[in-house]
Amino acid sequence: MGPHPAVAAIRLAVRRVLHDILTDHEALQTVGASRHTPHERPPSPLVLVACSGGADSMALASALAFEAPKLGIRAGGITVDHGLQAGSDLRADEVVLRLRELGLDPVEATAVTVGREGGPEAAARDARYAALDACAARHGAAAVLLGHTRDDQAETVLLGLARGSGIRSLSGMAAVSGADGRYRRPFLQLDRQTARKACMVQSLPVWDDPHNADPAYTRSRLRHEGLPALEKALGKGVVEALARTAQLSRDDADALDTWASQAEASVRDATGLLECAKLYALPPAVRRRVLRRAAIQAGAPAGSLFARHIEEVDRLITGWRGQGAINLPGKVVAQRQGGRLVIRQG
């Protein structure tokens, strides 16, 4: 008799991702083979799981511990103590023990200081990823697994829709992201209930973060009020439909980004300045991407560059009435000069 269907589902999802990681690792090793002597075997890759102690990441940790040894992959874990609740350090120590009990090694807890920039959720996320990056670099990890589920993806799409910042914000979280594809999300096609069920049947202790039920947090309100209301009004398939929207949007956004990067060279003159007439001839979605890329290249921080900024710059092309320079984040200025668009730091 095989494992419970929920356990089988999480293991299969992790196995597929580990195969991808192994393929990428072997390709890198082939490129760097000249560094090894003929008798020296390249080290097996290390994959870390980021674990909060919640159901999603505990299920992920258990599946990694089960599947990694079969493929000759070393499996470790990290938990991040955000210091936002009393006793969070003790909670982190408990998670470390649980990961070690699963057979993961190395395992560590790392404490971070959460700032205030961008709101509490964004600040905690920034601190967490900085800690994960540092840990992965320190251990030479090939990848870090994250436990985001299809439900998390649906929430991310709705949050992006509410921001109104275009198709990229509707594409949700990528299955592979970060520097050199460091972050992998095996559970984006699985629902939260499957992960919780897998923990239950394996008798894995689970910690439910009170922040996930705190109405002070936007994502929490969406999870406990917004999505249930949508499901009540539209039916139970909302989460799956939103996750599917994310994938379709990502494919479209990737295609438009590729088009924009190819178009950029064709709209610059011999001196490298953007020609307004050639920009005008591009489809709006492509033109705005070219403008955004140009602003970032000039020094505008990508995270502070919003759709409204790009729309203002776009009007220098499509609604030219002799208007003055446009101020962008990062002290970048965009202005039209004699049929050319100049974007530079002021």
Coordinates of C-alpha atoms in Angstrom, one line a residue:
M1 CA 0.0 0.0 0.0
G2 CA 1.4 3.3 -1.1
P3 CA 1.5 6.6 0.8
H4 CA -1.6 8.7 1.5
P5 CA -2.6 10.7 -1.7
A6 CA -1.7 14.0 -0.1
V7 CA 1.8 12.7 0.9
A8 CA 2.2 11.2 -2.6
A9 CA 1.3 14.6 -4.2
I10 CA 3.8 16.7 -2.2
R11 CA 6.6 14.1 -2.8
L12 CA 5.9 14.1 -6.5
A13 CA 6.0 17.9 -6.7
V14 CA 9.3 18.0 -4.8
R15 CA 10.8 15.1 -6.9
R16 CA 10.1 17.0 -10.1
V17 CA 11.8 20.2 -8.8
L18 CA 14.8 18.2 -7.5
H19 CA 15.3 16.6 -10.9
D20 CA 15.3 20.1 -12.4
I21 CA 17.9 21.3 -9.8
L22 CA 20.0 18.3 -10.4
T23 CA 20.0 18.9 -14.2
D24 CA 21.0 22.5 -13.7
H25 CA 23.7 21.5 -11.3
E26 CA 25.2 18.9 -13.6
A27 CA 25.2 21.4 -16.4
L28 CA 27.2 23.8 -14.3
Q29 CA 29.5 21.0 -13.2
T30 CA 30.2 20.1 -16.8
V31 CA 31.1 23.7 -17.5
G32 CA 33.5 23.8 -14.5
A33 CA 34.8 20.3 -15.0
S34 CA 38.3 21.6 -15.8
R35 CA 38.6 22.6 -12.1
H36 CA 38.4 19.0 -10.9
T37 CA 41.1 16.4 -11.4
P38 CA 39.9 13.2 -13.3
H39 CA 39.6 11.3 -10.0
E40 CA 37.9 14.0 -8.1
R41 CA 34.2 13.7 -7.9
P42 CA 32.2 17.0 -7.9
P43 CA 30.3 17.6 -4.7
S44 CA 26.6 16.7 -4.6
P45 CA 24.3 19.7 -4.6
L46 CA 22.8 21.1 -1.4
V47 CA 19.1 22.1 -1.4
L48 CA 17.7 24.1 1.5
V49 CA 14.1 24.4 2.6
A50 CA 12.9 27.7 4.1
C51 CA 10.6 26.6 6.9
S52 CA 8.4 28.7 9.3
G53 CA 7.0 25.6 11.1
G54 CA 3.6 26.1 9.3
A55 CA 1.8 23.4 7.4
D56 CA 3.0 24.4 3.9
S57 CA 6.7 24.5 4.8
M58 CA 6.7 21.5 7.1
A59 CA 5.1 19.4 4.4
L60 CA 7.7 20.7 2.0
A61 CA 10.5 19.9 4.5
S62 CA 9.2 16.3 4.9
A63 CA 9.0 15.7 1.2
L64 CA 12.5 17.1 0.7
A65 CA 13.9 14.9 3.4
F66 CA 12.3 11.8 1.8
E67 CA 13.2 12.5 -1.9
A68 CA 16.6 14.2 -1.7
P69 CA 18.6 11.1 -0.6
K70 CA 17.2 9.0 -3.5
L71 CA 18.8 11.5 -5.9
G72 CA 22.1 12.0 -4.1
I73 CA 21.1 15.5 -3.1
R74 CA 22.1 16.9 0.3
A75 CA 19.1 18.4 2.1
G76 CA 19.2 21.2 4.7
G77 CA 16.9 23.8 6.2
I78 CA 16.6 27.3 7.5
T79 CA 14.1 29.1 9.6
V80 CA 14.0 32.9 9.9
D81 CA 13.1 34.5 13.2
H82 CA 11.5 37.9 12.4
G83 CA 11.4 38.9 16.1
L84 CA 7.9 40.2 15.7
Q85 CA 6.3 38.2 18.5
A86 CA 7.3 37.3 22.0
G87 CA 9.0 34.0 22.1
S88 CA 9.8 33.9 18.4
D89 CA 13.4 32.8 19.2
L90 CA 12.0 29.8 21.0
R91 CA 9.7 29.0 18.1
A92 CA 12.7 29.1 15.7
D93 CA 14.6 26.7 17.9
E94 CA 11.7 24.3 17.9
V95 CA 11.5 24.4 14.1
V96 CA 15.3 23.7 13.9
L97 CA 14.7 20.6 16.1
R98 CA 11.8 19.4 13.9
L99 CA 13.9 19.8 10.7
R100 CA 16.8 17.8 12.3
E101 CA 14.4 15.1 13.3
L102 CA 13.4 14.8 9.7
G103 CA 17.1 14.2 8.9
L104 CA 18.0 17.5 7.4
D105 CA 21.5 18.8 7.7
P106 CA 22.7 21.6 7.9
V107 CA 19.9 23.3 9.7
E108 CA 20.0 26.8 11.2
A109 CA 17.8 29.6 12.6
T110 CA 18.7 33.1 11.7
A111 CA 17.3 36.2 13.4
V112 CA 16.5 39.4 11.3
T113 CA 15.6 42.9 12.1
V114 CA 12.4 44.0 10.3
G115 CA 12.4 47.6 9.1
R116 CA 9.3 49.7 8.2
E117 CA 9.8 50.5 4.6
G118 CA 6.9 49.6 2.3
G119 CA 4.7 48.5 5.2
P120 CA 5.0 45.6 7.7
E121 CA 4.4 42.8 5.2
A122 CA 6.9 44.0 2.6
A123 CA 9.5 44.9 5.3
A124 CA 9.3 41.3 6.7
R125 CA 9.5 39.8 3.3
D126 CA 12.6 41.9 2.4
A127 CA 14.3 40.9 5.6
R128 CA 13.5 37.3 5.1
Y129 CA 14.8 37.0 1.6
A130 CA 18.0 38.9 2.5
A131 CA 18.6 36.3 5.3
L132 CA 17.8 33.4 2.9
D133 CA 20.2 34.8 0.3
A134 CA 22.9 35.1 2.9
C135 CA 22.4 31.6 4.2
A136 CA 22.3 30.0 0.7
A137 CA 25.6 31.8 -0.2
R138 CA 27.2 30.8 3.1
H139 CA 26.4 27.1 2.5
G140 CA 26.9 27.1 -1.2
A141 CA 23.3 25.9 -1.7
A142 CA 22.2 25.1 -5.3
A143 CA 18.6 26.1 -4.4
V144 CA 16.2 27.2 -1.7
L145 CA 12.7 25.6 -1.7
L146 CA 9.7 27.8 -0.7
G147 CA 6.3 26.4 0.4
H148 CA 4.0 28.8 -1.5
T149 CA 0.8 27.0 -2.6
R150 CA -1.8 27.6 -5.2
D151 CA -3.9 29.5 -2.6
D152 CA -0.9 31.8 -2.0
Q153 CA -0.7 32.3 -5.7
A154 CA -4.4 33.3 -6.0
E155 CA -4.0 35.8 -3.2
T156 CA -0.9 37.3 -4.9
V157 CA -2.8 37.7 -8.2
L158 CA -5.7 39.5 -6.4
L159 CA -3.3 41.8 -4.6
G160 CA -1.7 42.6 -7.9
L161 CA -5.1 43.2 -9.5
A162 CA -5.9 45.7 -6.7
R163 CA -2.6 47.6 -7.3
G164 CA -3.6 48.0 -11.0
S165 CA 0.0 47.9 -12.1
G166 CA -0.3 45.8 -15.2
I167 CA 0.0 42.2 -16.4
R168 CA 3.3 41.5 -14.7
S169 CA 1.6 42.1 -11.3
L170 CA -1.1 39.5 -12.3
S171 CA 1.6 36.9 -13.0
G172 CA 2.0 36.1 -9.4
M173 CA 5.0 34.2 -8.1
A174 CA 7.3 32.4 -10.4
A175 CA 8.0 28.7 -10.0
V176 CA 11.7 29.7 -10.4
S177 CA 13.1 33.1 -9.3
G178 CA 16.0 34.9 -7.7
A179 CA 19.6 35.0 -8.7
D180 CA 20.6 32.1 -10.9
G181 CA 17.1 30.5 -10.3
R182 CA 17.9 30.1 -6.6
Y183 CA 14.3 30.0 -5.3
R184 CA 12.0 27.1 -6.3
R185 CA 8.3 26.8 -5.4
P186 CA 7.3 23.2 -5.9
F187 CA 3.7 23.6 -4.4
L188 CA 2.3 26.3 -6.8
Q189 CA 0.0 23.6 -8.3
L190 CA -1.1 22.2 -5.0
D191 CA -3.7 23.7 -2.6
R192 CA -3.1 24.6 1.0
Q193 CA -5.4 21.8 2.2
T194 CA -3.2 19.1 0.6
A195 CA -0.1 20.3 2.5
R196 CA -2.0 20.4 5.7
K197 CA -3.4 16.9 5.2
A198 CA 0.1 15.6 4.4
C199 CA 1.3 17.0 7.8
M200 CA -1.6 15.4 9.6
V201 CA -1.2 11.9 8.2
Q202 CA 2.5 12.0 8.9
S203 CA 1.9 13.3 12.4
L204 CA 4.0 16.4 11.8
P205 CA 3.5 19.1 14.3
V206 CA 2.4 22.4 12.7
W207 CA 2.5 25.9 14.0
D208 CA -0.2 28.4 12.8
D209 CA 1.3 31.9 12.7
P210 CA -1.1 34.3 14.4
H211 CA -0.1 36.9 11.8
N212 CA -1.9 34.8 9.2
A213 CA -5.2 35.5 11.0
D214 CA -4.5 39.1 12.0
P215 CA -6.9 41.5 10.1
A216 CA -4.3 44.2 10.4
Y217 CA -2.5 42.5 7.5
T218 CA -3.9 42.9 3.9
R219 CA -3.1 39.3 2.9
S220 CA -4.8 38.0 6.0
R221 CA -8.0 39.9 5.3
L222 CA -7.9 38.7 1.7
R223 CA -7.4 35.1 2.9
H224 CA -10.1 35.0 5.5
E225 CA -12.7 37.5 4.1
G226 CA -12.0 38.3 0.4
L227 CA -11.4 34.9 -1.2
P228 CA -14.2 33.2 0.8
A229 CA -16.6 36.0 -0.4
L230 CA -15.4 35.5 -4.0
E231 CA -15.9 31.7 -3.7
K232 CA -19.4 32.2 -2.3
A233 CA -20.3 34.6 -5.2
L234 CA -18.5 32.8 -8.1
G235 CA -18.1 29.2 -7.0
K236 CA -15.3 27.0 -5.7
G237 CA -13.1 27.2 -8.8
V238 CA -11.9 30.7 -8.1
V239 CA -8.5 29.8 -6.6
E240 CA -7.6 27.4 -9.5
A241 CA -8.8 30.1 -12.1
L242 CA -6.6 32.8 -10.4
A243 CA -3.6 30.5 -10.4
R244 CA -4.2 29.7 -14.1
T245 CA -4.5 33.5 -14.8
A246 CA -1.1 33.9 -13.1
Q247 CA 0.6 31.4 -15.5
L248 CA -1.1 32.8 -18.6
S249 CA -0.2 36.4 -17.5
R250 CA 3.4 35.3 -16.9
D251 CA 3.7 33.8 -20.4
D252 CA 2.3 37.0 -21.9
A253 CA 4.5 39.3 -19.8
D254 CA 7.6 37.3 -20.7
A255 CA 6.8 37.5 -24.4
L256 CA 6.2 41.3 -24.2
D257 CA 9.5 41.7 -22.3
T258 CA 11.4 39.8 -25.0
W259 CA 9.7 41.9 -27.7
A260 CA 10.6 45.1 -25.8
S261 CA 14.3 44.1 -25.4
Q262 CA 14.5 43.5 -29.1
A263 CA 12.7 46.7 -30.0
E264 CA 14.8 48.9 -27.8
A265 CA 17.9 48.7 -30.1
S266 CA 15.7 49.6 -33.1
V267 CA 14.4 52.9 -31.6
R268 CA 17.7 54.3 -30.6
D269 CA 19.7 56.7 -32.8
A270 CA 23.4 56.5 -33.5
T271 CA 24.1 58.4 -30.3
G272 CA 22.0 56.0 -28.2
L273 CA 19.1 58.4 -27.6
L274 CA 15.5 57.2 -28.0
E275 CA 13.7 58.4 -31.2
C276 CA 10.2 59.6 -30.4
A277 CA 8.7 58.8 -33.8
K278 CA 10.0 55.2 -33.7
L279 CA 8.7 54.9 -30.1
Y280 CA 5.3 56.2 -31.2
A281 CA 5.1 53.4 -33.8
L282 CA 5.4 50.6 -31.2
P283 CA 2.4 49.0 -29.6
P284 CA 1.7 50.7 -26.2
A285 CA 2.6 47.6 -24.1
V286 CA 6.0 47.3 -25.8
R287 CA 6.7 51.1 -25.8
R288 CA 6.0 51.3 -22.1
R289 CA 8.3 48.4 -21.4
V290 CA 11.1 50.1 -23.4
L291 CA 10.5 53.3 -21.4
R292 CA 10.6 51.5 -18.1
R293 CA 13.9 49.7 -19.0
A294 CA 15.4 53.0 -20.0
A295 CA 14.4 54.6 -16.7
I296 CA 15.9 51.8 -14.7
Q297 CA 19.1 51.9 -16.8
A298 CA 19.3 55.6 -16.0
G299 CA 19.2 54.9 -12.2
A300 CA 15.5 54.8 -11.3
P301 CA 14.9 52.0 -8.6
A302 CA 12.6 49.3 -10.1
G303 CA 10.6 48.9 -6.9
S304 CA 9.7 52.6 -6.8
L305 CA 8.8 53.0 -10.5
F306 CA 5.1 52.7 -10.8
A307 CA 2.7 52.5 -13.8
R308 CA 1.7 56.2 -13.3
H309 CA 5.4 57.3 -13.7
I310 CA 5.7 55.4 -17.0
E311 CA 2.3 56.8 -18.2
E312 CA 3.6 60.3 -17.7
V313 CA 6.8 59.6 -19.7
D314 CA 4.7 57.9 -22.3
R315 CA 2.7 61.2 -22.8
L316 CA 5.9 62.8 -23.9
I317 CA 5.7 60.5 -26.9
T318 CA 1.9 60.2 -27.5
G319 CA 0.5 63.4 -26.1
W320 CA 3.3 65.9 -26.8
R321 CA 2.1 69.5 -26.0
G322 CA 5.5 71.0 -25.2
Q323 CA 5.3 69.9 -21.5
G324 CA 8.4 70.1 -19.3
A325 CA 10.6 67.4 -17.8
I326 CA 9.1 64.5 -15.8
N327 CA 10.7 63.7 -12.5
L328 CA 11.1 60.0 -11.7
P329 CA 12.3 58.2 -8.6
G330 CA 16.0 58.0 -8.0
K331 CA 16.4 61.7 -9.2
V332 CA 16.0 60.5 -12.8
V333 CA 14.5 63.1 -15.3
A334 CA 12.8 62.3 -18.6
Q335 CA 12.4 65.1 -21.2
R336 CA 11.8 65.5 -24.9
Q337 CA 14.5 67.3 -26.9
G338 CA 14.2 67.8 -30.6
G339 CA 12.4 64.6 -31.4
R340 CA 14.5 62.6 -29.0
L341 CA 13.6 61.3 -25.5
V342 CA 16.3 61.9 -23.0
I343 CA 16.2 59.9 -19.7
R344 CA 19.0 60.6 -17.3
Q345 CA 19.8 61.4 -13.7
G346 CA 19.3 65.1 -13.1

